[in-house]
Amino acid sequence: MTTDGLGTASAVGGGALLVVGDVITDVVARHRGPLAAGTDTAAAIRTVPGGAGANVACWAAARGGGAEVRLLGRVGADAAAWHERELAACGVRPQLVVDPEAPTGTVICLVDTGQAAERTFLTDSGAALRLGPDDWSDALLNGVARLHLSGYLLFSEPSRALVAVALESARARGVRVSLDPASAGFLREMGVDRFLSLVEGVDVLLPSRDEACLLTGLPDVADAAAKLSRQVPLVVAKQGAYGALIARSGTVCAHVPAVAATPRDTTGAGDAFTGAFLAALLAGATPEDAAAEGCRAGALAVERVGGRPPLPE
């Protein structure tokens, strides 16, 4: 007997996790203190695989105890083979569409190596947001128990259309759907009402504290999570060093504490939480226990450079 992730017992276990989202090349520049405008700032620079969707898939595979994790994404020919190898090395089954025109998306991550290890992103989405309905097939859901959508898909017309098609397919098959809003900055540009209309039918929403407050207009994250859970059955608000809140039916029902960590690079910490959380749900955990797994993964992520888990030995 397992739970269905909404606290309801289900006799159906197993099945794969399908993540649909962005596959990105991250250029991580770690510097200390403010950037020196108009001149040089010393930094340690690395190029690593990233993308919110890809990161979630990798963390789910790393923490999932053997359940199959698949990823649908779109990349340019310039880096397709590299990304496919990196995903496979993490235990993910990649299903990458190679864009004939656009290059692979690239994000420059500026990471202040001070105490909070805060980061700023410069984003060129490239091929990632050209993923469209023609890249979708209902057969992608064969053997799938859960579908996760990266919120970045909502920020371009082709990938918004893909989200609509994927949601319809999932509902027809009874597949649970989760979504991470992904970016407070892009949400603000898009508009809250439009975002909320697009995610109608999603079963699990995983916003950050800033995203939850932005989506509701409420300053308190607990109030925001509670309000969102009147529209989405299960809301898990990620709070970084303050853990996570779980809300259902207009009420916050649990606060899961964070795991202590010394931050080195906070890039991908939310993705780590989401991936581990979804893997735990897939294995039959309650949302509370799954959130605890998410917090453990998030703590591991912030102590590493880049958004991916350590490769299996």
PDB file of C-alpha atoms in Angstrom:
ATOM      1  CA  MET A   1       0.000   0.000   0.000  1.00  0.00           C
ATOM      2  CA  THR A   2       1.310   3.455  -0.921  1.00  0.00           C
ATOM      3  CA  THR A   3       0.036   7.009  -0.738  1.00  0.00           C
ATOM      4  CA  ASP A   4      -0.822   9.029  -3.814  1.00  0.00           C
ATOM      5  CA  GLY A   5       1.100  12.081  -2.638  1.00  0.00           C
ATOM      6  CA  LEU A   6      -2.039  13.861  -1.487  1.00  0.00           C
ATOM      7  CA  GLY A   7      -2.312  11.770   1.647  1.00  0.00           C
ATOM      8  CA  THR A   8      -4.680   9.227   0.112  1.00  0.00           C
ATOM      9  CA  ALA A   9      -3.858   5.522   0.257  1.00  0.00           C
ATOM     10  CA  SER A  10      -3.498   3.754  -3.052  1.00  0.00           C
ATOM     11  CA  ALA A  11      -2.828   0.154  -3.914  1.00  0.00           C
ATOM     12  CA  VAL A  12      -1.032   1.145  -7.087  1.00  0.00           C
ATOM     13  CA  GLY A  13       2.722   1.481  -6.637  1.00  0.00           C
ATOM     14  CA  GLY A  14       5.686   1.853  -8.934  1.00  0.00           C
ATOM     15  CA  GLY A  15       5.797   3.650 -12.220  1.00  0.00           C
ATOM     16  CA  ALA A  16       8.202   6.202 -13.603  1.00  0.00           C
ATOM     17  CA  LEU A  17       8.610   9.929 -13.105  1.00  0.00           C
ATOM     18  CA  LEU A  18       8.554  12.001 -16.290  1.00  0.00           C
ATOM     19  CA  VAL A  19      10.055  15.478 -15.997  1.00  0.00           C
ATOM     20  CA  VAL A  20       9.412  17.963 -18.791  1.00  0.00           C
ATOM     21  CA  GLY A  21      11.579  21.032 -18.677  1.00  0.00           C
ATOM     22  CA  ASP A  22      14.703  22.968 -19.455  1.00  0.00           C
ATOM     23  CA  VAL A  23      18.161  21.585 -20.127  1.00  0.00           C
ATOM     24  CA  ILE A  24      20.723  24.364 -19.751  1.00  0.00           C
ATOM     25  CA  THR A  25      24.473  24.911 -19.754  1.00  0.00           C
ATOM     26  CA  ASP A  26      25.419  26.768 -16.562  1.00  0.00           C
ATOM     27  CA  VAL A  27      28.471  28.995 -16.388  1.00  0.00           C
ATOM     28  CA  VAL A  28      29.033  29.430 -12.642  1.00  0.00           C
ATOM     29  CA  ALA A  29      31.186  32.382 -11.566  1.00  0.00           C
ATOM     30  CA  ARG A  30      31.932  32.384  -7.831  1.00  0.00           C
ATOM     31  CA  HIS A  31      33.167  35.758  -6.559  1.00  0.00           C
ATOM     32  CA  ARG A  32      33.430  37.400  -3.140  1.00  0.00           C
ATOM     33  CA  GLY A  33      31.681  40.672  -2.375  1.00  0.00           C
ATOM     34  CA  PRO A  34      30.190  43.208  -4.801  1.00  0.00           C
ATOM     35  CA  LEU A  35      31.044  43.101  -8.489  1.00  0.00           C
ATOM     36  CA  ALA A  36      33.506  45.832  -9.496  1.00  0.00           C
ATOM     37  CA  ALA A  37      31.664  47.794 -12.191  1.00  0.00           C
ATOM     38  CA  GLY A  38      33.780  48.832 -15.169  1.00  0.00           C
ATOM     39  CA  THR A  39      36.762  46.648 -14.307  1.00  0.00           C
ATOM     40  CA  ASP A  40      37.759  43.113 -13.283  1.00  0.00           C
ATOM     41  CA  THR A  41      36.358  41.008 -10.459  1.00  0.00           C
ATOM     42  CA  ALA A  42      38.304  37.855  -9.603  1.00  0.00           C
ATOM     43  CA  ALA A  43      36.167  34.717  -9.771  1.00  0.00           C
ATOM     44  CA  ALA A  44      36.368  30.935  -9.946  1.00  0.00           C
ATOM     45  CA  ILE A  45      34.495  29.939 -13.125  1.00  0.00           C
ATOM     46  CA  ARG A  46      33.167  26.514 -14.097  1.00  0.00           C
ATOM     47  CA  THR A  47      30.898  25.258 -16.878  1.00  0.00           C
ATOM     48  CA  VAL A  48      28.453  22.615 -15.628  1.00  0.00           C
ATOM     49  CA  PRO A  49      25.207  21.030 -16.845  1.00  0.00           C
ATOM     50  CA  GLY A  50      22.049  22.601 -15.430  1.00  0.00           C
ATOM     51  CA  GLY A  51      18.491  23.656 -16.093  1.00  0.00           C
ATOM     52  CA  ALA A  52      15.682  23.442 -13.544  1.00  0.00           C
ATOM     53  CA  GLY A  53      13.954  20.520 -15.244  1.00  0.00           C
ATOM     54  CA  ALA A  54      17.173  18.588 -15.782  1.00  0.00           C
ATOM     55  CA  ASN A  55      18.329  19.245 -12.223  1.00  0.00           C
ATOM     56  CA  VAL A  56      15.030  17.992 -10.793  1.00  0.00           C
ATOM     57  CA  ALA A  57      15.296  14.809 -12.839  1.00  0.00           C
ATOM     58  CA  CYS A  58      18.880  14.183 -11.699  1.00  0.00           C
ATOM     59  CA  TRP A  59      18.082  14.682  -8.024  1.00  0.00           C
ATOM     60  CA  ALA A  60      15.012  12.449  -8.340  1.00  0.00           C
ATOM     61  CA  ALA A  61      17.156   9.709  -9.881  1.00  0.00           C
ATOM     62  CA  ALA A  62      19.827  10.151  -7.205  1.00  0.00           C
ATOM     63  CA  ARG A  63      17.385   9.963  -4.282  1.00  0.00           C
ATOM     64  CA  GLY A  64      14.702   7.711  -5.713  1.00  0.00           C
ATOM     65  CA  GLY A  65      15.830   4.205  -4.843  1.00  0.00           C
ATOM     66  CA  GLY A  66      15.750   2.803  -8.360  1.00  0.00           C
ATOM     67  CA  ALA A  67      12.528   4.224  -9.845  1.00  0.00           C
ATOM     68  CA  GLU A  68      12.918   5.194 -13.486  1.00  0.00           C
ATOM     69  CA  VAL A  69      13.253   8.925 -14.136  1.00  0.00           C
ATOM     70  CA  ARG A  70      12.783  10.281 -17.647  1.00  0.00           C
ATOM     71  CA  LEU A  71      13.384  13.778 -18.985  1.00  0.00           C
ATOM     72  CA  LEU A  72      11.918  15.481 -22.041  1.00  0.00           C
ATOM     73  CA  GLY A  73      13.777  18.628 -23.043  1.00  0.00           C
ATOM     74  CA  ARG A  74      15.062  20.548 -26.037  1.00  0.00           C
ATOM     75  CA  VAL A  75      18.708  21.408 -26.696  1.00  0.00           C
ATOM     76  CA  GLY A  76      20.858  22.743 -29.513  1.00  0.00           C
ATOM     77  CA  ALA A  77      23.157  20.556 -31.580  1.00  0.00           C
ATOM     78  CA  ASP A  78      26.115  22.347 -29.978  1.00  0.00           C
ATOM     79  CA  ALA A  79      25.820  20.524 -26.656  1.00  0.00           C
ATOM     80  CA  ALA A  80      23.278  17.734 -27.177  1.00  0.00           C
ATOM     81  CA  ALA A  81      25.716  14.834 -26.816  1.00  0.00           C
ATOM     82  CA  TRP A  82      27.325  16.305 -23.684  1.00  0.00           C
ATOM     83  CA  HIS A  83      23.981  16.878 -21.960  1.00  0.00           C
ATOM     84  CA  GLU A  84      22.755  13.411 -22.878  1.00  0.00           C
ATOM     85  CA  ARG A  85      25.893  11.839 -21.364  1.00  0.00           C
ATOM     86  CA  GLU A  86      25.631  13.931 -18.196  1.00  0.00           C
ATOM     87  CA  LEU A  87      21.968  13.062 -17.678  1.00  0.00           C
ATOM     88  CA  ALA A  88      22.569   9.359 -18.278  1.00  0.00           C
ATOM     89  CA  ALA A  89      25.482   9.433 -15.816  1.00  0.00           C
ATOM     90  CA  CYS A  90      23.040  10.678 -13.163  1.00  0.00           C
ATOM     91  CA  GLY A  91      20.701   7.782 -13.870  1.00  0.00           C
ATOM     92  CA  VAL A  92      18.187   9.758 -15.936  1.00  0.00           C
ATOM     93  CA  ARG A  93      16.731   8.403 -19.163  1.00  0.00           C
ATOM     94  CA  PRO A  94      17.051  11.455 -21.462  1.00  0.00           C
ATOM     95  CA  GLN A  95      14.643  12.091 -24.311  1.00  0.00           C
ATOM     96  CA  LEU A  96      16.172  15.194 -25.851  1.00  0.00           C
ATOM     97  CA  VAL A  97      14.870  16.969 -28.923  1.00  0.00           C
ATOM     98  CA  VAL A  98      17.718  18.561 -30.901  1.00  0.00           C
ATOM     99  CA  ASP A  99      16.760  22.005 -32.184  1.00  0.00           C
ATOM    100  CA  PRO A 100      18.015  22.598 -35.739  1.00  0.00           C
ATOM    101  CA  GLU A 101      18.256  26.369 -35.284  1.00  0.00           C
ATOM    102  CA  ALA A 102      18.667  27.527 -31.682  1.00  0.00           C
ATOM    103  CA  PRO A 103      21.686  26.776 -29.462  1.00  0.00           C
ATOM    104  CA  THR A 104      21.395  25.132 -26.071  1.00  0.00           C
ATOM    105  CA  GLY A 105      20.194  27.545 -23.410  1.00  0.00           C
ATOM    106  CA  THR A 106      22.881  29.123 -21.259  1.00  0.00           C
ATOM    107  CA  VAL A 107      22.712  30.668 -17.809  1.00  0.00           C
ATOM    108  CA  ILE A 108      25.488  32.693 -16.222  1.00  0.00           C
ATOM    109  CA  CYS A 109      25.257  32.147 -12.457  1.00  0.00           C
ATOM    110  CA  LEU A 110      26.956  34.865 -10.416  1.00  0.00           C
ATOM    111  CA  VAL A 111      27.506  33.422  -6.945  1.00  0.00           C
ATOM    112  CA  ASP A 112      28.681  35.622  -4.083  1.00  0.00           C
ATOM    113  CA  THR A 113      30.882  33.375  -1.936  1.00  0.00           C
ATOM    114  CA  GLY A 114      29.972  35.292   1.207  1.00  0.00           C
ATOM    115  CA  GLN A 115      28.057  33.664   4.045  1.00  0.00           C
ATOM    116  CA  ALA A 116      24.706  33.336   2.243  1.00  0.00           C
ATOM    117  CA  ALA A 117      26.170  32.188  -1.114  1.00  0.00           C
ATOM    118  CA  GLU A 118      23.428  34.140  -2.891  1.00  0.00           C
ATOM    119  CA  ARG A 119      23.246  33.940  -6.666  1.00  0.00           C
ATOM    120  CA  THR A 120      22.102  36.065  -9.604  1.00  0.00           C
ATOM    121  CA  PHE A 121      21.178  34.558 -12.977  1.00  0.00           C
ATOM    122  CA  LEU A 122      21.698  35.930 -16.490  1.00  0.00           C
ATOM    123  CA  THR A 123      19.530  33.733 -18.694  1.00  0.00           C
ATOM    124  CA  ASP A 124      19.513  32.957 -22.408  1.00  0.00           C
ATOM    125  CA  SER A 125      16.925  30.188 -22.718  1.00  0.00           C
ATOM    126  CA  GLY A 126      17.920  29.274 -26.279  1.00  0.00           C
ATOM    127  CA  ALA A 127      16.384  25.991 -27.422  1.00  0.00           C
ATOM    128  CA  ALA A 128      14.905  25.179 -24.003  1.00  0.00           C
ATOM    129  CA  LEU A 129      11.752  27.256 -24.388  1.00  0.00           C
ATOM    130  CA  ARG A 130      11.240  26.189 -28.000  1.00  0.00           C
ATOM    131  CA  LEU A 131       9.947  22.841 -26.704  1.00  0.00           C
ATOM    132  CA  GLY A 132       6.442  22.680 -28.158  1.00  0.00           C
ATOM    133  CA  PRO A 133       3.380  20.486 -28.628  1.00  0.00           C
ATOM    134  CA  ASP A 134       4.940  18.790 -31.667  1.00  0.00           C
ATOM    135  CA  ASP A 135       7.575  17.406 -29.276  1.00  0.00           C
ATOM    136  CA  TRP A 136       4.883  15.752 -27.153  1.00  0.00           C
ATOM    137  CA  SER A 137       3.453  12.285 -27.597  1.00  0.00           C
ATOM    138  CA  ASP A 138       0.916  10.566 -25.358  1.00  0.00           C
ATOM    139  CA  ALA A 139       3.260   7.573 -25.473  1.00  0.00           C
ATOM    140  CA  LEU A 140       5.652   9.557 -23.250  1.00  0.00           C
ATOM    141  CA  LEU A 141       3.279   8.758 -20.371  1.00  0.00           C
ATOM    142  CA  ASN A 142       3.469   4.996 -20.883  1.00  0.00           C
ATOM    143  CA  GLY A 143       4.474   3.515 -17.534  1.00  0.00           C
ATOM    144  CA  VAL A 144       4.530   6.956 -15.883  1.00  0.00           C
ATOM    145  CA  ALA A 145       3.034   7.468 -12.412  1.00  0.00           C
ATOM    146  CA  ARG A 146       3.924  11.153 -12.052  1.00  0.00           C
ATOM    147  CA  LEU A 147       4.508  14.038 -14.432  1.00  0.00           C
ATOM    148  CA  HIS A 148       6.516  17.071 -13.325  1.00  0.00           C
ATOM    149  CA  LEU A 149       6.532  20.304 -15.311  1.00  0.00           C
ATOM    150  CA  SER A 150       9.180  22.982 -14.935  1.00  0.00           C
ATOM    151  CA  GLY A 151       7.560  26.389 -14.509  1.00  0.00           C
ATOM    152  CA  TYR A 152       9.993  27.832 -17.029  1.00  0.00           C
ATOM    153  CA  LEU A 153       7.820  26.174 -19.687  1.00  0.00           C
ATOM    154  CA  LEU A 154       5.121  28.764 -19.023  1.00  0.00           C
ATOM    155  CA  PHE A 155       7.294  31.665 -20.109  1.00  0.00           C
ATOM    156  CA  SER A 156       7.157  31.115 -23.892  1.00  0.00           C
ATOM    157  CA  GLU A 157       4.283  30.484 -26.282  1.00  0.00           C
ATOM    158  CA  PRO A 158       5.465  27.126 -27.712  1.00  0.00           C
ATOM    159  CA  SER A 159       6.178  25.572 -24.315  1.00  0.00           C
ATOM    160  CA  ARG A 160       2.937  26.967 -22.837  1.00  0.00           C
ATOM    161  CA  ALA A 161       1.103  25.073 -25.564  1.00  0.00           C
ATOM    162  CA  LEU A 162       3.082  21.954 -24.641  1.00  0.00           C
ATOM    163  CA  VAL A 163       2.035  22.332 -20.988  1.00  0.00           C
ATOM    164  CA  ALA A 164      -1.632  22.441 -21.996  1.00  0.00           C
ATOM    165  CA  VAL A 165      -1.294  19.277 -24.102  1.00  0.00           C
ATOM    166  CA  ALA A 166       0.686  17.433 -21.419  1.00  0.00           C
ATOM    167  CA  LEU A 167      -1.821  18.364 -18.701  1.00  0.00           C
ATOM    168  CA  GLU A 168      -4.701  17.118 -20.841  1.00  0.00           C
ATOM    169  CA  SER A 169      -2.894  13.841 -21.532  1.00  0.00           C
ATOM    170  CA  ALA A 170      -2.061  13.354 -17.863  1.00  0.00           C
ATOM    171  CA  ARG A 171      -5.623  14.017 -16.730  1.00  0.00           C
ATOM    172  CA  ALA A 172      -6.930  11.516 -19.281  1.00  0.00           C
ATOM    173  CA  ARG A 173      -4.622   8.848 -17.851  1.00  0.00           C
ATOM    174  CA  GLY A 174      -5.032   9.720 -14.175  1.00  0.00           C
ATOM    175  CA  VAL A 175      -1.365  10.726 -13.863  1.00  0.00           C
ATOM    176  CA  ARG A 176      -0.602  13.140 -11.006  1.00  0.00           C
ATOM    177  CA  VAL A 177       1.013  16.399 -12.123  1.00  0.00           C
ATOM    178  CA  SER A 178       3.355  18.680 -10.176  1.00  0.00           C
ATOM    179  CA  LEU A 179       4.777  22.061 -11.142  1.00  0.00           C
ATOM    180  CA  ASP A 180       7.476  24.360  -9.773  1.00  0.00           C
ATOM    181  CA  PRO A 181       6.812  28.053 -10.613  1.00  0.00           C
ATOM    182  CA  ALA A 182      10.576  28.463 -11.246  1.00  0.00           C
ATOM    183  CA  SER A 183      11.173  32.238 -11.266  1.00  0.00           C
ATOM    184  CA  ALA A 184       9.633  35.124  -9.333  1.00  0.00           C
ATOM    185  CA  GLY A 185      11.093  37.543 -11.870  1.00  0.00           C
ATOM    186  CA  PHE A 186       9.488  35.830 -14.862  1.00  0.00           C
ATOM    187  CA  LEU A 187       6.231  35.365 -12.911  1.00  0.00           C
ATOM    188  CA  ARG A 188       6.075  39.091 -12.280  1.00  0.00           C
ATOM    189  CA  GLU A 189       6.507  39.808 -15.992  1.00  0.00           C
ATOM    190  CA  MET A 190       3.916  37.216 -16.981  1.00  0.00           C
ATOM    191  CA  GLY A 191       1.239  38.218 -14.483  1.00  0.00           C
ATOM    192  CA  VAL A 192      -0.139  36.237 -11.572  1.00  0.00           C
ATOM    193  CA  ASP A 193      -3.658  35.740 -12.937  1.00  0.00           C
ATOM    194  CA  ARG A 194      -2.342  34.352 -16.196  1.00  0.00           C
ATOM    195  CA  PHE A 195       0.000  31.946 -14.413  1.00  0.00           C
ATOM    196  CA  LEU A 196      -2.738  30.644 -12.117  1.00  0.00           C
ATOM    197  CA  SER A 197      -5.079  30.054 -15.044  1.00  0.00           C
ATOM    198  CA  LEU A 198      -2.388  28.059 -16.851  1.00  0.00           C
ATOM    199  CA  VAL A 199      -1.713  25.743 -13.914  1.00  0.00           C
ATOM    200  CA  GLU A 200      -5.349  24.780 -13.399  1.00  0.00           C
ATOM    201  CA  GLY A 201      -5.492  21.012 -13.006  1.00  0.00           C
ATOM    202  CA  VAL A 202      -2.061  20.688 -11.382  1.00  0.00           C
ATOM    203  CA  ASP A 203      -2.098  18.458  -8.277  1.00  0.00           C
ATOM    204  CA  VAL A 204       1.070  19.664  -6.519  1.00  0.00           C
ATOM    205  CA  LEU A 205       2.589  23.164  -6.581  1.00  0.00           C
ATOM    206  CA  LEU A 206       6.121  23.702  -5.251  1.00  0.00           C
ATOM    207  CA  PRO A 207       6.783  27.465  -5.025  1.00  0.00           C
ATOM    208  CA  SER A 208       9.630  29.196  -3.248  1.00  0.00           C
ATOM    209  CA  ARG A 209       8.753  31.632  -0.480  1.00  0.00           C
ATOM    210  CA  ASP A 210       9.056  34.603  -2.865  1.00  0.00           C
ATOM    211  CA  GLU A 211       6.969  32.885  -5.537  1.00  0.00           C
ATOM    212  CA  ALA A 212       4.213  31.939  -3.086  1.00  0.00           C
ATOM    213  CA  CYS A 213       3.976  35.490  -1.778  1.00  0.00           C
ATOM    214  CA  LEU A 214       4.007  36.940  -5.293  1.00  0.00           C
ATOM    215  CA  LEU A 215       1.270  34.573  -6.479  1.00  0.00           C
ATOM    216  CA  THR A 216      -1.037  35.589  -3.642  1.00  0.00           C
ATOM    217  CA  GLY A 217      -0.053  39.166  -2.828  1.00  0.00           C
ATOM    218  CA  LEU A 218       0.378  38.125   0.806  1.00  0.00           C
ATOM    219  CA  PRO A 219       3.530  39.009   2.775  1.00  0.00           C
ATOM    220  CA  ASP A 220       3.502  35.921   5.005  1.00  0.00           C
ATOM    221  CA  VAL A 221       4.535  32.663   3.349  1.00  0.00           C
ATOM    222  CA  ALA A 222       2.250  30.534   5.544  1.00  0.00           C
ATOM    223  CA  ASP A 223      -0.769  32.630   4.583  1.00  0.00           C
ATOM    224  CA  ALA A 224       0.331  32.474   0.959  1.00  0.00           C
ATOM    225  CA  ALA A 225       0.709  28.682   0.975  1.00  0.00           C
ATOM    226  CA  ALA A 226      -2.692  28.295   2.628  1.00  0.00           C
ATOM    227  CA  LYS A 227      -4.347  30.515   0.028  1.00  0.00           C
ATOM    228  CA  LEU A 228      -2.713  28.684  -2.884  1.00  0.00           C
ATOM    229  CA  SER A 229      -3.907  25.349  -1.485  1.00  0.00           C
ATOM    230  CA  ARG A 230      -7.496  26.438  -2.066  1.00  0.00           C
ATOM    231  CA  GLN A 231      -6.711  26.239  -5.791  1.00  0.00           C
ATOM    232  CA  VAL A 232      -4.101  23.444  -5.910  1.00  0.00           C
ATOM    233  CA  PRO A 233      -4.718  20.334  -3.747  1.00  0.00           C
ATOM    234  CA  LEU A 234      -1.212  20.166  -2.301  1.00  0.00           C
ATOM    235  CA  VAL A 235       1.148  23.142  -1.906  1.00  0.00           C
ATOM    236  CA  VAL A 236       4.709  22.740  -0.675  1.00  0.00           C
ATOM    237  CA  ALA A 237       6.362  26.110  -0.074  1.00  0.00           C
ATOM    238  CA  LYS A 238      10.154  25.907  -0.070  1.00  0.00           C
ATOM    239  CA  GLN A 239      11.866  28.256   2.383  1.00  0.00           C
ATOM    240  CA  GLY A 240      15.535  27.379   2.079  1.00  0.00           C
ATOM    241  CA  ALA A 241      17.159  27.605   5.496  1.00  0.00           C
ATOM    242  CA  TYR A 242      13.690  27.734   7.090  1.00  0.00           C
ATOM    243  CA  GLY A 243      12.554  24.388   5.732  1.00  0.00           C
ATOM    244  CA  ALA A 244       9.219  23.847   3.992  1.00  0.00           C
ATOM    245  CA  LEU A 245       5.507  24.358   4.641  1.00  0.00           C
ATOM    246  CA  ILE A 246       2.835  21.924   3.507  1.00  0.00           C
ATOM    247  CA  ALA A 247      -0.682  23.214   2.912  1.00  0.00           C
ATOM    248  CA  ARG A 248      -3.941  21.529   1.928  1.00  0.00           C
ATOM    249  CA  SER A 249      -7.508  22.798   1.631  1.00  0.00           C
ATOM    250  CA  GLY A 250      -6.652  26.308   2.769  1.00  0.00           C
ATOM    251  CA  THR A 251      -4.647  25.276   5.847  1.00  0.00           C
ATOM    252  CA  VAL A 252      -0.954  24.832   6.590  1.00  0.00           C
ATOM    253  CA  CYS A 253      -0.781  21.335   8.031  1.00  0.00           C
ATOM    254  CA  ALA A 254       2.964  20.856   8.549  1.00  0.00           C
ATOM    255  CA  HIS A 255       6.245  22.703   8.887  1.00  0.00           C
ATOM    256  CA  VAL A 256       9.246  20.576   7.954  1.00  0.00           C
ATOM    257  CA  PRO A 257      12.538  21.955   9.342  1.00  0.00           C
ATOM    258  CA  ALA A 258      15.598  22.497   7.189  1.00  0.00           C
ATOM    259  CA  VAL A 259      18.772  20.457   7.538  1.00  0.00           C
ATOM    260  CA  ALA A 260      21.820  22.440   8.686  1.00  0.00           C
ATOM    261  CA  ALA A 261      24.338  23.145   5.930  1.00  0.00           C
ATOM    262  CA  THR A 262      27.225  25.484   5.128  1.00  0.00           C
ATOM    263  CA  PRO A 263      26.247  27.163   1.833  1.00  0.00           C
ATOM    264  CA  ARG A 264      28.799  27.172  -0.955  1.00  0.00           C
ATOM    265  CA  ASP A 265      26.494  27.664  -3.956  1.00  0.00           C
ATOM    266  CA  THR A 266      22.698  27.840  -3.620  1.00  0.00           C
ATOM    267  CA  THR A 267      22.154  27.215  -7.355  1.00  0.00           C
ATOM    268  CA  GLY A 268      19.719  24.343  -7.788  1.00  0.00           C
ATOM    269  CA  ALA A 269      18.839  23.911  -4.108  1.00  0.00           C
ATOM    270  CA  GLY A 270      15.133  24.253  -4.873  1.00  0.00           C
ATOM    271  CA  ASP A 271      15.491  21.778  -7.738  1.00  0.00           C
ATOM    272  CA  ALA A 272      17.186  19.323  -5.379  1.00  0.00           C
ATOM    273  CA  PHE A 273      14.287  19.645  -2.937  1.00  0.00           C
ATOM    274  CA  THR A 274      11.745  19.107  -5.709  1.00  0.00           C
ATOM    275  CA  GLY A 275      13.523  16.096  -7.187  1.00  0.00           C
ATOM    276  CA  ALA A 276      13.969  14.334  -3.855  1.00  0.00           C
ATOM    277  CA  PHE A 277      10.410  15.213  -2.809  1.00  0.00           C
ATOM    278  CA  LEU A 278       8.927  13.718  -5.987  1.00  0.00           C
ATOM    279  CA  ALA A 279      11.104  10.612  -5.782  1.00  0.00           C
ATOM    280  CA  ALA A 280       9.927  10.031  -2.214  1.00  0.00           C
ATOM    281  CA  LEU A 281       6.269  10.469  -3.217  1.00  0.00           C
ATOM    282  CA  LEU A 282       6.816   7.988  -6.018  1.00  0.00           C
ATOM    283  CA  ALA A 283       8.196   5.506  -3.480  1.00  0.00           C
ATOM    284  CA  GLY A 284       5.045   5.866  -1.352  1.00  0.00           C
ATOM    285  CA  ALA A 285       6.095   8.463   1.252  1.00  0.00           C
ATOM    286  CA  THR A 286       3.656  10.919   2.790  1.00  0.00           C
ATOM    287  CA  PRO A 287       4.076  14.554   1.710  1.00  0.00           C
ATOM    288  CA  GLU A 288       5.580  15.340   5.128  1.00  0.00           C
ATOM    289  CA  ASP A 289       8.197  12.602   4.864  1.00  0.00           C
ATOM    290  CA  ALA A 290       8.828  13.511   1.223  1.00  0.00           C
ATOM    291  CA  ALA A 291       9.430  17.140   2.230  1.00  0.00           C
ATOM    292  CA  ALA A 292      11.963  15.960   4.811  1.00  0.00           C
ATOM    293  CA  GLU A 293      13.768  14.122   2.008  1.00  0.00           C
ATOM    294  CA  GLY A 294      13.618  17.328   0.003  1.00  0.00           C
ATOM    295  CA  CYS A 295      15.209  19.301   2.825  1.00  0.00           C
ATOM    296  CA  ARG A 296      18.031  16.772   3.093  1.00  0.00           C
ATOM    297  CA  ALA A 297      18.709  17.020  -0.634  1.00  0.00           C
ATOM    298  CA  GLY A 298      18.584  20.813  -0.531  1.00  0.00           C
ATOM    299  CA  ALA A 299      21.191  20.866   2.242  1.00  0.00           C
ATOM    300  CA  LEU A 300      23.460  18.618   0.184  1.00  0.00           C
ATOM    301  CA  ALA A 301      22.962  20.803  -2.884  1.00  0.00           C
ATOM    302  CA  VAL A 302      24.014  24.091  -1.284  1.00  0.00           C
ATOM    303  CA  GLU A 303      27.326  22.572  -0.209  1.00  0.00           C
ATOM    304  CA  ARG A 304      28.196  21.790  -3.866  1.00  0.00           C
ATOM    305  CA  VAL A 305      28.969  23.985  -6.873  1.00  0.00           C
ATOM    306  CA  GLY A 306      26.312  23.690  -9.575  1.00  0.00           C
ATOM    307  CA  GLY A 307      22.771  22.346  -9.497  1.00  0.00           C
ATOM    308  CA  ARG A 308      23.346  18.584  -9.853  1.00  0.00           C
ATOM    309  CA  PRO A 309      23.867  15.811  -7.287  1.00  0.00           C
ATOM    310  CA  PRO A 310      27.196  14.012  -7.001  1.00  0.00           C
ATOM    311  CA  LEU A 311      27.566  11.323  -9.642  1.00  0.00           C
ATOM    312  CA  PRO A 312      27.059   7.753  -8.431  1.00  0.00           C
ATOM    313  CA  GLU A 313      30.280   5.890  -7.793  1.00  0.00           C
TER     314      GLU A 313
END
